[in-house]
PDB file of C-alpha atoms in Angstrom:
ATOM      1  CA  UNK A  19      74.998   6.064 -19.727  1.00 95.00           C
ATOM      2  CA  UNK A  20      72.269   3.394 -19.633  1.00 97.00           C
ATOM      3  CA  UNK A  21      71.252   1.768 -16.377  1.00 98.00           C
ATOM      4  CA  UNK A  22      68.930  -1.201 -15.976  1.00 98.00           C
ATOM      5  CA  UNK A  23      66.576  -1.568 -13.071  1.00 98.00           C
ATOM      6  CA  UNK A  24      63.133  -2.914 -12.280  1.00 98.00           C
ATOM      7  CA  UNK A  25      59.817  -1.387 -13.298  1.00 98.00           C
ATOM      8  CA  UNK A  26      57.606  -0.458 -10.361  1.00 98.00           C
ATOM      9  CA  UNK A  27      55.215   1.858 -12.229  1.00 98.00           C
ATOM     10  CA  UNK A  28      55.297   2.053 -16.012  1.00 98.00           C
ATOM     11  CA  UNK A  29      55.644   5.180 -18.064  1.00 98.00           C
ATOM     12  CA  UNK A  30      58.246   7.465 -19.595  1.00 98.00           C
ATOM     13  CA  UNK A  31      59.639  10.804 -18.509  1.00 98.00           C
ATOM     14  CA  UNK A  32      62.489  13.204 -19.236  1.00 98.00           C
ATOM     15  CA  UNK A  33      63.792  15.861 -16.960  1.00 98.00           C
ATOM     16  CA  UNK A  34      66.417  17.192 -14.617  1.00 98.00           C
ATOM     17  CA  UNK A  35      67.553  14.985 -11.741  1.00 98.00           C
ATOM     18  CA  UNK A  36      67.173  16.028  -8.126  1.00 98.00           C
ATOM     19  CA  UNK A  37      69.295  13.652  -6.072  1.00 98.00           C
ATOM     20  CA  UNK A  38      69.134  12.934  -2.363  1.00 98.00           C
ATOM     21  CA  UNK A  39      71.716  10.655  -0.776  1.00 98.00           C
ATOM     22  CA  UNK A  40      69.411  10.162   2.222  1.00 97.00           C
ATOM     23  CA  UNK A  41      66.092   8.288   2.509  1.00 97.00           C
ATOM     24  CA  UNK A  42      63.113  10.586   1.973  1.00 96.00           C
ATOM     25  CA  UNK A  43      59.939  10.871   4.025  1.00 96.00           C
ATOM     26  CA  UNK A  44      56.973  12.375   2.220  1.00 97.00           C
ATOM     27  CA  UNK A  45      54.759  12.848   5.302  1.00 96.00           C
ATOM     28  CA  UNK A  46      56.221  15.899   6.991  1.00 95.00           C
ATOM     29  CA  UNK A  47      59.212  15.860   4.659  1.00 96.00           C
ATOM     30  CA  UNK A  48      57.683  17.346   1.503  1.00 98.00           C
ATOM     31  CA  UNK A  49      55.134  20.161   1.412  1.00 98.00           C
ATOM     32  CA  UNK A  50      52.188  18.765  -0.599  1.00 98.00           C
ATOM     33  CA  UNK A  51      51.089  22.254  -1.653  1.00 98.00           C
ATOM     34  CA  UNK A  52      54.406  23.462  -3.098  1.00 98.00           C
ATOM     35  CA  UNK A  53      56.444  20.286  -3.656  1.00 98.00           C
ATOM     36  CA  UNK A  54      59.334  21.745  -1.651  1.00 98.00           C
ATOM     37  CA  UNK A  55      61.357  19.435   0.596  1.00 98.00           C
ATOM     38  CA  UNK A  56      60.921  20.659   4.185  1.00 98.00           C
ATOM     39  CA  UNK A  57      62.566  17.831   6.152  1.00 95.00           C
ATOM     40  CA  UNK A  58      65.253  19.534   8.273  1.00 94.00           C
ATOM     41  CA  UNK A  59      67.475  16.433   8.037  1.00 94.00           C
ATOM     42  CA  UNK A  60      67.273  16.176   4.245  1.00 96.00           C
ATOM     43  CA  UNK A  61      70.256  16.973   2.058  1.00 97.00           C
ATOM     44  CA  UNK A  62      67.843  18.500  -0.498  1.00 98.00           C
ATOM     45  CA  UNK A  63      65.917  20.665   1.980  1.00 98.00           C
ATOM     46  CA  UNK A  64      64.503  23.753   0.266  1.00 98.00           C
ATOM     47  CA  UNK A  65      64.531  22.159  -3.195  1.00 98.00           C
ATOM     48  CA  UNK A  66      61.359  21.655  -5.225  1.00 98.00           C
ATOM     49  CA  UNK A  67      60.622  18.158  -6.543  1.00 98.00           C
ATOM     50  CA  UNK A  68      58.129  19.586  -9.040  1.00 98.00           C
ATOM     51  CA  UNK A  69      58.759  18.247 -12.554  1.00 98.00           C
ATOM     52  CA  UNK A  70      62.097  16.716 -11.508  1.00 98.00           C
ATOM     53  CA  UNK A  71      63.356  13.169 -11.861  1.00 98.00           C
ATOM     54  CA  UNK A  72      63.539  12.443  -8.146  1.00 98.00           C
ATOM     55  CA  UNK A  73      66.412  10.128  -7.187  1.00 98.00           C
ATOM     56  CA  UNK A  74      66.914   8.789  -3.652  1.00 98.00           C
ATOM     57  CA  UNK A  75      67.906   5.549  -1.903  1.00 98.00           C
ATOM     58  CA  UNK A  76      64.504   4.628  -0.424  1.00 96.00           C
ATOM     59  CA  UNK A  77      61.524   6.057   1.367  1.00 95.00           C
ATOM     60  CA  UNK A  78      60.987   6.228   5.088  1.00 93.00           C
ATOM     61  CA  UNK A  79      58.239   7.207   7.491  1.00 89.00           C
ATOM     62  CA  UNK A  80      54.509   6.785   7.765  1.00 87.00           C
ATOM     63  CA  UNK A  81      52.283   4.969   5.304  1.00 89.00           C
ATOM     64  CA  UNK A  82      50.401   8.262   4.960  1.00 94.00           C
ATOM     65  CA  UNK A  83      53.354   9.295   2.793  1.00 95.00           C
ATOM     66  CA  UNK A  84      51.705   7.383  -0.069  1.00 97.00           C
ATOM     67  CA  UNK A  85      48.780   9.792   0.035  1.00 97.00           C
ATOM     68  CA  UNK A  86      51.133  12.784   0.193  1.00 98.00           C
ATOM     69  CA  UNK A  87      52.634  11.614  -3.119  1.00 98.00           C
ATOM     70  CA  UNK A  88      49.103  11.405  -4.549  1.00 98.00           C
ATOM     71  CA  UNK A  89      48.335  14.895  -3.206  1.00 98.00           C
ATOM     72  CA  UNK A  90      51.532  16.215  -4.845  1.00 98.00           C
ATOM     73  CA  UNK A  91      50.235  14.881  -8.168  1.00 98.00           C
ATOM     74  CA  UNK A  92      46.762  16.365  -7.648  1.00 98.00           C
ATOM     75  CA  UNK A  93      48.359  19.730  -6.821  1.00 98.00           C
ATOM     76  CA  UNK A  94      50.556  19.681  -9.935  1.00 98.00           C
ATOM     77  CA  UNK A  95      53.830  19.656  -7.978  1.00 98.00           C
ATOM     78  CA  UNK A  96      54.858  15.985  -8.237  1.00 98.00           C
ATOM     79  CA  UNK A  97      58.081  14.703  -9.759  1.00 98.00           C
ATOM     80  CA  UNK A  98      57.985  13.504 -13.377  1.00 98.00           C
ATOM     81  CA  UNK A  99      59.495  10.159 -12.318  1.00 98.00           C
ATOM     82  CA  UNK A 100      61.012   8.453  -9.294  1.00 98.00           C
ATOM     83  CA  UNK A 101      64.245   6.449  -9.257  1.00 98.00           C
ATOM     84  CA  UNK A 102      65.191   4.604  -6.071  1.00 98.00           C
ATOM     85  CA  UNK A 103      67.815   2.143  -5.017  1.00 97.00           C
ATOM     86  CA  UNK A 104      65.240   0.099  -3.145  1.00 97.00           C
ATOM     87  CA  UNK A 105      61.479   0.371  -3.558  1.00 95.00           C
ATOM     88  CA  UNK A 106      59.509   0.016  -0.367  1.00 94.00           C
ATOM     89  CA  UNK A 107      55.766  -0.039   0.137  1.00 95.00           C
ATOM     90  CA  UNK A 108      55.185   3.625   0.979  1.00 96.00           C
ATOM     91  CA  UNK A 109      56.785   5.191  -2.093  1.00 97.00           C
ATOM     92  CA  UNK A 110      55.724   2.373  -4.442  1.00 97.00           C
ATOM     93  CA  UNK A 111      52.080   2.718  -3.387  1.00 97.00           C
ATOM     94  CA  UNK A 112      52.219   6.489  -3.765  1.00 97.00           C
ATOM     95  CA  UNK A 113      53.738   6.231  -7.240  1.00 98.00           C
ATOM     96  CA  UNK A 114      51.093   3.685  -8.256  1.00 98.00           C
ATOM     97  CA  UNK A 115      48.098   5.756  -7.145  1.00 98.00           C
ATOM     98  CA  UNK A 116      49.627   8.965  -8.556  1.00 98.00           C
ATOM     99  CA  UNK A 117      50.672   7.219 -11.804  1.00 98.00           C
ATOM    100  CA  UNK A 118      54.266   8.452 -11.543  1.00 98.00           C
ATOM    101  CA  UNK A 119      56.786   6.312 -13.470  1.00 98.00           C
ATOM    102  CA  UNK A 120      59.070   4.567 -10.990  1.00 98.00           C
ATOM    103  CA  UNK A 121      62.141   2.336 -11.295  1.00 98.00           C
ATOM    104  CA  UNK A 122      64.176   0.675  -8.562  1.00 98.00           C
ATOM    105  CA  UNK A 123      67.302  -1.507  -8.305  1.00 98.00           C
ATOM    106  CA  UNK A 124      69.301   1.416  -9.702  1.00 97.00           C
ATOM    107  CA  UNK A 125      72.705   2.479  -8.370  1.00 96.00           C
ATOM    108  CA  UNK A 126      71.846   6.033  -7.341  1.00 97.00           C
ATOM    109  CA  UNK A 127      75.526   6.884  -6.780  1.00 97.00           C
ATOM    110  CA  UNK A 128      75.718   7.311 -10.565  1.00 96.00           C
ATOM    111  CA  UNK A 129      73.489  10.418 -10.423  1.00 98.00           C
ATOM    112  CA  UNK A 130      74.020  14.030  -9.451  1.00 97.00           C
ATOM    113  CA  UNK A 131      71.501  16.839  -9.260  1.00 98.00           C
ATOM    114  CA  UNK A 132      71.181  18.842 -12.447  1.00 98.00           C
ATOM    115  CA  UNK A 133      71.810  15.978 -14.882  1.00 98.00           C
ATOM    116  CA  UNK A 134      69.367  15.423 -17.709  1.00 98.00           C
ATOM    117  CA  UNK A 135      67.767  12.000 -17.292  1.00 98.00           C
ATOM    118  CA  UNK A 136      65.393   9.883 -19.365  1.00 98.00           C
ATOM    119  CA  UNK A 137      63.285   7.219 -17.681  1.00 98.00           C
ATOM    120  CA  UNK A 138      61.626   4.363 -19.558  1.00 98.00           C
ATOM    121  CA  UNK A 139      60.025   2.595 -16.627  1.00 98.00           C
ATOM    122  CA  UNK A 140      58.184   0.233 -18.975  1.00 98.00           C
ATOM    123  CA  UNK A 141      61.581  -1.296 -19.787  1.00 98.00           C
ATOM    124  CA  UNK A 142      63.191  -0.615 -16.391  1.00 97.00           C
ATOM    125  CA  UNK A 143      65.733   1.605 -18.140  1.00 98.00           C
ATOM    126  CA  UNK A 144      67.256   4.918 -17.111  1.00 98.00           C
ATOM    127  CA  UNK A 145      69.546   6.999 -19.327  1.00 98.00           C
ATOM    128  CA  UNK A 146      71.794   9.707 -17.922  1.00 97.00           C
ATOM    129  CA  UNK A 147      72.066  12.115 -20.851  1.00 95.00           C
ATOM    130  CA  UNK A 148      74.712  14.419 -19.370  1.00 76.00           C
TER     131      UNK A 148
END
């Protein structure tokens, strides 16, 4: 299934989807050392975002979250790509400085964790392989 969205940060990635139905906060919500979601209110608490195609509706929380995304990249535990329903400044800035491909304007209800996904952010295209 091919979905069209909007490029936020260019690049291509393939991987396994990790899907949250709730907005995600990176500051205090994701451990920058391990890449594990630690937000007690998150529906993906305990899951690692490392090397995943991270899918969620939008970000929330402090602007420092942008730097947490960058720290995730520096620590080698960042997602391969980010897909969001609505890009907001915090996550978009983090993806830009960490050079993580990111697409928004995607209907995230089409995804479930464990699916194989291909992201061509240059074209704003996402393919759900299975």
